[in-house]
PDB file of C-alpha atoms in Angstrom:
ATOM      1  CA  UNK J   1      -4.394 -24.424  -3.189  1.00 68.00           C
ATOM      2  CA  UNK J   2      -1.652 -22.942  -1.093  1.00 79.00           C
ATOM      3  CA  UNK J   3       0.440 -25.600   0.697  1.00 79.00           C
ATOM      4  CA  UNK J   4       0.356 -24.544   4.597  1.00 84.00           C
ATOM      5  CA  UNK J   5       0.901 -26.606   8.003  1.00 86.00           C
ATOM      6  CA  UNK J   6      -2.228 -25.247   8.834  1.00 93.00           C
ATOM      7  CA  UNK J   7      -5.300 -25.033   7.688  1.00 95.00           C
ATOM      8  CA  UNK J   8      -6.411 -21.543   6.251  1.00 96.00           C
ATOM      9  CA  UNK J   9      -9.701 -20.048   5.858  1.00 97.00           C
ATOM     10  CA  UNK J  10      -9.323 -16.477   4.143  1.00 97.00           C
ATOM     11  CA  UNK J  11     -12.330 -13.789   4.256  1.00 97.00           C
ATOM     12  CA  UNK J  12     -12.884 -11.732   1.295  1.00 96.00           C
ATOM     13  CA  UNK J  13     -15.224  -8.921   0.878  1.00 95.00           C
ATOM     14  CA  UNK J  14     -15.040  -5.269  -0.492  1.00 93.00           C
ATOM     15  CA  UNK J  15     -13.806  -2.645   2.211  1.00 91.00           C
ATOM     16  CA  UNK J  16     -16.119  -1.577   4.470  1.00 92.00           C
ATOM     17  CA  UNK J  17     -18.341  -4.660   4.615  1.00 94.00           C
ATOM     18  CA  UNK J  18     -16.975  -5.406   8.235  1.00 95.00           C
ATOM     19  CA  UNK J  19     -14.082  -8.607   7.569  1.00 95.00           C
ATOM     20  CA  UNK J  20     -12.261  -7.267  10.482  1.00 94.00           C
ATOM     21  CA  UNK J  21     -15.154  -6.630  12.942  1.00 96.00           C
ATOM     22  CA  UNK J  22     -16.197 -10.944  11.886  1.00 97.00           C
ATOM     23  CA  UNK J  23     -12.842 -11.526  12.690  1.00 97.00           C
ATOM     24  CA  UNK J  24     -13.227  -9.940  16.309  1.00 97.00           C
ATOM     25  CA  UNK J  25     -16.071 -11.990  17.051  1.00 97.00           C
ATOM     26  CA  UNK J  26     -14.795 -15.269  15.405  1.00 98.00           C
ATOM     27  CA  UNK J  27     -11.519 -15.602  17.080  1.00 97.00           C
ATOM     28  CA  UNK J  28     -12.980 -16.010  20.538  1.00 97.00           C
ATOM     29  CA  UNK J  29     -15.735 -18.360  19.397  1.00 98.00           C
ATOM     30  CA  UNK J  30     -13.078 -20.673  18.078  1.00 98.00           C
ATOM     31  CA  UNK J  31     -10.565 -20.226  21.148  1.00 98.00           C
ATOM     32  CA  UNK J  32     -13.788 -21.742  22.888  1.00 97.00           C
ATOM     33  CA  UNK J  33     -13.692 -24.386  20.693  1.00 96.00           C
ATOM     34  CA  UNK J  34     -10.101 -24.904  21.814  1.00 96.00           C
ATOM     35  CA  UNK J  35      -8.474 -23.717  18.516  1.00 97.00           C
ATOM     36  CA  UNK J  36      -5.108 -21.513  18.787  1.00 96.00           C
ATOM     37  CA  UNK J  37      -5.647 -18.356  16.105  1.00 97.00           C
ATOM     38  CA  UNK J  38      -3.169 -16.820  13.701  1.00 94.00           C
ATOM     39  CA  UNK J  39      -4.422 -13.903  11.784  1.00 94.00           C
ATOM     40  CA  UNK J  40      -2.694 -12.654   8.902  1.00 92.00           C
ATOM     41  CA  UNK J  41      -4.125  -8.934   7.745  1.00 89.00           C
ATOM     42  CA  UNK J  42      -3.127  -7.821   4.533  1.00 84.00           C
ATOM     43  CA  UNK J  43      -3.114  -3.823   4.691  1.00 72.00           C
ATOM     44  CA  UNK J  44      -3.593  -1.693   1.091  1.00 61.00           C
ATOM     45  CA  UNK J  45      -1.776   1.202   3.298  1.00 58.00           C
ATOM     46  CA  UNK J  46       0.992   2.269   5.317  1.00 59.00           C
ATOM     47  CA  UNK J  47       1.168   1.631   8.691  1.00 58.00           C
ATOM     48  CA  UNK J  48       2.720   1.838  11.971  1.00 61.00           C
ATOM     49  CA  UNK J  49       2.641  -0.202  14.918  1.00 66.00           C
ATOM     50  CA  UNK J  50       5.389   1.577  16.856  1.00 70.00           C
ATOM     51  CA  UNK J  51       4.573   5.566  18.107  1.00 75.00           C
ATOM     52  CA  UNK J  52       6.419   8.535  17.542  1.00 82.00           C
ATOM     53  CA  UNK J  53       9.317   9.531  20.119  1.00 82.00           C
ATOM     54  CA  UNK J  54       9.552   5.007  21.508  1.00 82.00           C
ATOM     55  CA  UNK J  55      12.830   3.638  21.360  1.00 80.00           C
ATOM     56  CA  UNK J  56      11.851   1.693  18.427  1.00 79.00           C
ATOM     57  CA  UNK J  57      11.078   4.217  15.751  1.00 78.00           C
ATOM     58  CA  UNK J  58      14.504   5.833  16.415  1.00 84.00           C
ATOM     59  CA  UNK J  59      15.633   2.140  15.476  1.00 81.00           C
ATOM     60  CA  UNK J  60      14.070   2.222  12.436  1.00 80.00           C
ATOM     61  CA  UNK J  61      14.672   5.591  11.371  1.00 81.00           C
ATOM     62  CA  UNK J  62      18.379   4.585  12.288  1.00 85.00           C
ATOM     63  CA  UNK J  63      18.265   2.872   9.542  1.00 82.00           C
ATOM     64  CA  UNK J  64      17.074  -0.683  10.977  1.00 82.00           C
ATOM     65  CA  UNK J  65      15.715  -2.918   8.247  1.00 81.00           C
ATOM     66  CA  UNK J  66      14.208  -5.272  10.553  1.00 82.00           C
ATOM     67  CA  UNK J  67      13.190  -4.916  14.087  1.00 78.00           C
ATOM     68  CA  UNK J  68      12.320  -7.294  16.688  1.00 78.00           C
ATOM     69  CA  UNK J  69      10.755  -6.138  20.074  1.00 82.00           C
ATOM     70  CA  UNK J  70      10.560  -8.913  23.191  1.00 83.00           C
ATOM     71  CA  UNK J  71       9.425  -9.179  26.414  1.00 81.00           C
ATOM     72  CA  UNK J  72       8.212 -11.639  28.660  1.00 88.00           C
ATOM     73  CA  UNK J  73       4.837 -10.229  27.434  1.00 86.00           C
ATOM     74  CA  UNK J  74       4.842  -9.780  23.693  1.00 81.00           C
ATOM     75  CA  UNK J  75       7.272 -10.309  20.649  1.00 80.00           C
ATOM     76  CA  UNK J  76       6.645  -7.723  17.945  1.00 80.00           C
ATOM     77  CA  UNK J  77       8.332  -7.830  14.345  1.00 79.00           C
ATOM     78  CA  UNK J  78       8.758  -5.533  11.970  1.00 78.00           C
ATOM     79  CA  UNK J  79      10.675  -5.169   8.726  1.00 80.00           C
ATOM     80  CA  UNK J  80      10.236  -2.286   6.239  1.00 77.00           C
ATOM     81  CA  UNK J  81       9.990  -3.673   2.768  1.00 78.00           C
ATOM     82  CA  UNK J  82      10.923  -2.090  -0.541  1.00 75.00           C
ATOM     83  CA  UNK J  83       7.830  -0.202  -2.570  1.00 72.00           C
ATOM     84  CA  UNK J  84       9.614  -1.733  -5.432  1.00 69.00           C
ATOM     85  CA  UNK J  85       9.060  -5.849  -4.651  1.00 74.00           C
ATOM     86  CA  UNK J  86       5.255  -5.131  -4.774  1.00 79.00           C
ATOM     87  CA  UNK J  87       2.798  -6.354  -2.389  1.00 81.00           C
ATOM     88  CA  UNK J  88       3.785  -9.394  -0.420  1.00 84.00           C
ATOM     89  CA  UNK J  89       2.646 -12.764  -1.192  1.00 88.00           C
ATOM     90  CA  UNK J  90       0.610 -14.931   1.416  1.00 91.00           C
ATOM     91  CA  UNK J  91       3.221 -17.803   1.615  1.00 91.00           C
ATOM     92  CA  UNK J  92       5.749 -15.685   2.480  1.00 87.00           C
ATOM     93  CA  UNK J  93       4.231 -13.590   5.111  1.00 87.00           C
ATOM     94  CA  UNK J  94       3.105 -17.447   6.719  1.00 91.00           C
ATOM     95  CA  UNK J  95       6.645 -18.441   7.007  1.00 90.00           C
ATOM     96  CA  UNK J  96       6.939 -15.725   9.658  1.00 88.00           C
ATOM     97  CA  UNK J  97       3.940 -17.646  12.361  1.00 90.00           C
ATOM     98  CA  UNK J  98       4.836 -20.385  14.686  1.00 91.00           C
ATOM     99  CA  UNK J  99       2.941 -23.139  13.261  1.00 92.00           C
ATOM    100  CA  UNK J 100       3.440 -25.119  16.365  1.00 93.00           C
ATOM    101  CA  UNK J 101       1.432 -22.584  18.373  1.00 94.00           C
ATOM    102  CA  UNK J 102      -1.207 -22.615  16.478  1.00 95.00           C
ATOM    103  CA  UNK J 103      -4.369 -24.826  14.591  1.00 96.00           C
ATOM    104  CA  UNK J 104      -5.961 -22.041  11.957  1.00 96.00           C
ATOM    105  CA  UNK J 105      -4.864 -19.029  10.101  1.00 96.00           C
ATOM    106  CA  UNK J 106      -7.493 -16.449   9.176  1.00 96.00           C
ATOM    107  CA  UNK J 107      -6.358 -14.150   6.855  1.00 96.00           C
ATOM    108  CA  UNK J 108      -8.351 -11.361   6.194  1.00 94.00           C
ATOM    109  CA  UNK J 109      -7.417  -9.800   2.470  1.00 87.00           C
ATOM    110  CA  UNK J 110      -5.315 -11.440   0.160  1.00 90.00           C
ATOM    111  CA  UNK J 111      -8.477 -11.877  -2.334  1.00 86.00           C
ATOM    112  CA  UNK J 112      -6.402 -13.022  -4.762  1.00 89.00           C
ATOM    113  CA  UNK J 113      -4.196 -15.894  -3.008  1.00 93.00           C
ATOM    114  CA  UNK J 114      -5.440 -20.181  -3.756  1.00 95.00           C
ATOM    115  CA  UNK J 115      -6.717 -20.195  -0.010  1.00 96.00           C
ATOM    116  CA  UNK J 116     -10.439 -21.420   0.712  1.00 96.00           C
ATOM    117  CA  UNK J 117     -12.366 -18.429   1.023  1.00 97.00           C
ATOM    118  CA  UNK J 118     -15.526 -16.988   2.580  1.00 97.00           C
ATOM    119  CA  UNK J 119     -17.004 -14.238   0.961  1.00 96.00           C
ATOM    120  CA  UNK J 120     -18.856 -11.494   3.129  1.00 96.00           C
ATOM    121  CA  UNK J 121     -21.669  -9.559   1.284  1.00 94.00           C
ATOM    122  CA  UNK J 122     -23.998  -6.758   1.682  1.00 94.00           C
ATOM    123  CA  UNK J 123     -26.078  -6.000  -0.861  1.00 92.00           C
ATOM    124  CA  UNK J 124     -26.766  -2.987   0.463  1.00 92.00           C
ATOM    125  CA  UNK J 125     -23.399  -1.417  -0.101  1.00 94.00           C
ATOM    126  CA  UNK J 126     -24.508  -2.318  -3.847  1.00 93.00           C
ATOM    127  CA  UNK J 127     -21.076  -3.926  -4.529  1.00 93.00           C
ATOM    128  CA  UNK J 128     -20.859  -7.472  -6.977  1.00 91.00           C
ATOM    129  CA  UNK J 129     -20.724 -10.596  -5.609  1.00 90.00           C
ATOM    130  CA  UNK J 130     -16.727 -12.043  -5.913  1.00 92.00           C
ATOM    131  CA  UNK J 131     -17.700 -15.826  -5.994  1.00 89.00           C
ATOM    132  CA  UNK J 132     -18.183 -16.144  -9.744  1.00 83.00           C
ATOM    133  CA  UNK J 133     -14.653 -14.773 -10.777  1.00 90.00           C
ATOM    134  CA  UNK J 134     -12.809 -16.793  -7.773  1.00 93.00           C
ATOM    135  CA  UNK J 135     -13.062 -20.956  -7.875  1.00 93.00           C
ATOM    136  CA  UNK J 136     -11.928 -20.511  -3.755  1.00 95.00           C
ATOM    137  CA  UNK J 137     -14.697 -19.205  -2.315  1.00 96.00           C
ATOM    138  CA  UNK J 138     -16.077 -21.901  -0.352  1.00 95.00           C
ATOM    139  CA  UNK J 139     -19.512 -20.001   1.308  1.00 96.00           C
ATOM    140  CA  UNK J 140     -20.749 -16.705   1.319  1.00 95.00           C
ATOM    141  CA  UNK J 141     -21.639 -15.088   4.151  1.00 96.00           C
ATOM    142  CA  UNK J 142     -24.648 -12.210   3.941  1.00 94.00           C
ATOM    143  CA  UNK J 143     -27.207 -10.289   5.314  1.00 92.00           C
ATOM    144  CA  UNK J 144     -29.550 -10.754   3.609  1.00 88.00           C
ATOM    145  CA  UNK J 145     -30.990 -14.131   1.383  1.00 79.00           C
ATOM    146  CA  UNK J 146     -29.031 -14.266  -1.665  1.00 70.00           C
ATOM    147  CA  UNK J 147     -31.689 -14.827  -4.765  1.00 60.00           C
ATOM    148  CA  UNK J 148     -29.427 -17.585  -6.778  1.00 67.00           C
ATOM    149  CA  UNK J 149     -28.472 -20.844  -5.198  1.00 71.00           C
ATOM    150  CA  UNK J 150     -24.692 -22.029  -6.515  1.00 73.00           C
ATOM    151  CA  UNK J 151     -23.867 -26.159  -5.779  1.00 74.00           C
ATOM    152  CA  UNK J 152     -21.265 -26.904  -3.309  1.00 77.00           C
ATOM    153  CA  UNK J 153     -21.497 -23.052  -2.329  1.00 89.00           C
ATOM    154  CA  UNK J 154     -22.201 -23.150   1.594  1.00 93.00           C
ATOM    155  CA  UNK J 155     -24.728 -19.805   2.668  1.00 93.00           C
ATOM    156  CA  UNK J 156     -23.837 -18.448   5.459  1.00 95.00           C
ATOM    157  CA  UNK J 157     -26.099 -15.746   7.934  1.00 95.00           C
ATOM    158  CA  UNK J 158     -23.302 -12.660   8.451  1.00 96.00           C
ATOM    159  CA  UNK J 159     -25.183 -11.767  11.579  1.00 95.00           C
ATOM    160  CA  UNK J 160     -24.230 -14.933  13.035  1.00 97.00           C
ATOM    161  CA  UNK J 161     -20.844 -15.506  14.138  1.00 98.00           C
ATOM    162  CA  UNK J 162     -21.323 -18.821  15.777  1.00 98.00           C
ATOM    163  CA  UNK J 163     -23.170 -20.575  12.631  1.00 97.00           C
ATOM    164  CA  UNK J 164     -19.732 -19.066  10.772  1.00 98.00           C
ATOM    165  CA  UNK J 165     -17.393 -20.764  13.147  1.00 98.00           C
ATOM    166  CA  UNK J 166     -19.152 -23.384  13.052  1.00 98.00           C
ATOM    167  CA  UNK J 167     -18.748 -23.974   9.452  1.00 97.00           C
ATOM    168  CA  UNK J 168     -15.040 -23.207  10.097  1.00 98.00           C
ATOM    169  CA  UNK J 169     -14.431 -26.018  12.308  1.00 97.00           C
ATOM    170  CA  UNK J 170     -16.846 -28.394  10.701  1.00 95.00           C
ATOM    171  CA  UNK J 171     -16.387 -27.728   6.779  1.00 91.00           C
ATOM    172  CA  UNK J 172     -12.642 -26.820   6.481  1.00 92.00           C
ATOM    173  CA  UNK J 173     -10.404 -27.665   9.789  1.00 93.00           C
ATOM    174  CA  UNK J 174     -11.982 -30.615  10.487  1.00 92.00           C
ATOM    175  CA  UNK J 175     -11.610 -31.417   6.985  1.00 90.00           C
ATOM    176  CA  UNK J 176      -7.980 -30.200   5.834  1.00 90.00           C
ATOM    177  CA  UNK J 177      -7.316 -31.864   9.231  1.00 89.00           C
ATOM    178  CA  UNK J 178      -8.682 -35.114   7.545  1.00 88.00           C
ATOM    179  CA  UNK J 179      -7.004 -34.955   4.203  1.00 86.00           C
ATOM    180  CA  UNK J 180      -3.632 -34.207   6.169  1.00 80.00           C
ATOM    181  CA  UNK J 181      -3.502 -37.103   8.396  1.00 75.00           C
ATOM    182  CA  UNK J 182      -5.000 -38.918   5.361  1.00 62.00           C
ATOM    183  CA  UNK J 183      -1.418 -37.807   3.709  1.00 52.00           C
ATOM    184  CA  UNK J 184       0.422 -38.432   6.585  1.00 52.00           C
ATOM    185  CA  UNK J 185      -0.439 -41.984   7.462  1.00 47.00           C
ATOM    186  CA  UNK J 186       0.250 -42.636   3.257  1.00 49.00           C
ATOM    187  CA  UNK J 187       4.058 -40.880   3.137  1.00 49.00           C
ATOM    188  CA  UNK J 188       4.560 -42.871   6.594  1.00 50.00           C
ATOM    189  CA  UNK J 189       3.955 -45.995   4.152  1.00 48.00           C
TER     190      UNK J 189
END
């Protein structure tokens, strides 16, 4: 597994099966809970966050290979990376998050990265399951009953948000949280 200061639940799925639209309804469900949410997106395209004619993307086009934007509202970084270093890894897009501001990272994408994982499935967009090719999927989440059961594979209902963050807090903050100060009271020995 990835080493983090925080525990990280990632959510894999094939595009279009709606990881970003879960991720909308999740995040508020677990600020109720009291939990402070990172979100780390990995993108397969190019994007913008800055618009044509702002101050900033006459930075950038300047030549700027990193950019930082602050007010007393927002703090927005970006930095344009070379095609040539391939996509990023997950550790190193972490280091960029606060982890004192924060108790959980959801990343959405990153399929590939050690990070406990819950798979979202549709049957109905006729796409293969991921679980059996990747050891990190902790619970799959799906409309519709799956027909095999898997041990130690949590099922989760994809039309309920709550029972999802629920299974968040309970199966793998609570626990990394565990296993942490577990670690922590040991090295303090």
């Amino acid at each position: 597994m990835l080493d983090s200061p925080l525990p990280i639940v990632g959510f894999c799925a094939f595009s279009g099966t709606g990881k970003t639209t879960l991720l909308t309804c999740l995040i508020p469900l677990l600020n109720t809970r009291g939990l402070r949410i990172g979100v780390v997106k990995h993108a397969h395209h190019r994007f913008d966050l800055d618009c044509p004619g702002s101050e900033s993307r006459a930075l950038r086009t300047a030549g700027a290979e990193q950019l930082l934007i602050a007010s007393r509202h927002r703090i927005a970084w970006i930095e344009e990376t070379p095609t040539s270093e391939g996509e990023p890894k997950l550790a190193d897009v972490l280091k960029v998050l606060d982890p004192r501001r924060l108790d959980l990272i959801l990343v959405e994408g990153f399929k590939r990265e050690p990070i406990p994982k819950i798979e979202l499935h549709r049957p109905a967009l006729g796409t293969p399951l991921l679980h059996p090719r990747d050891p990190n999927i902790v619970a799959i989440a799906t409309d519709t009953p799956l027909l095999s059961q898997t041990p130690g594979l949590a099922r989760l209902d994809l039309n309920r948000p709550d029972q999802i963050a629920a299974f968040i807090i309970d199966g793998i903050y609570r626990e990394w949280r565990a296993q942490h100060a577990c670690g922590a009271l040991l090295r303090a020995l």
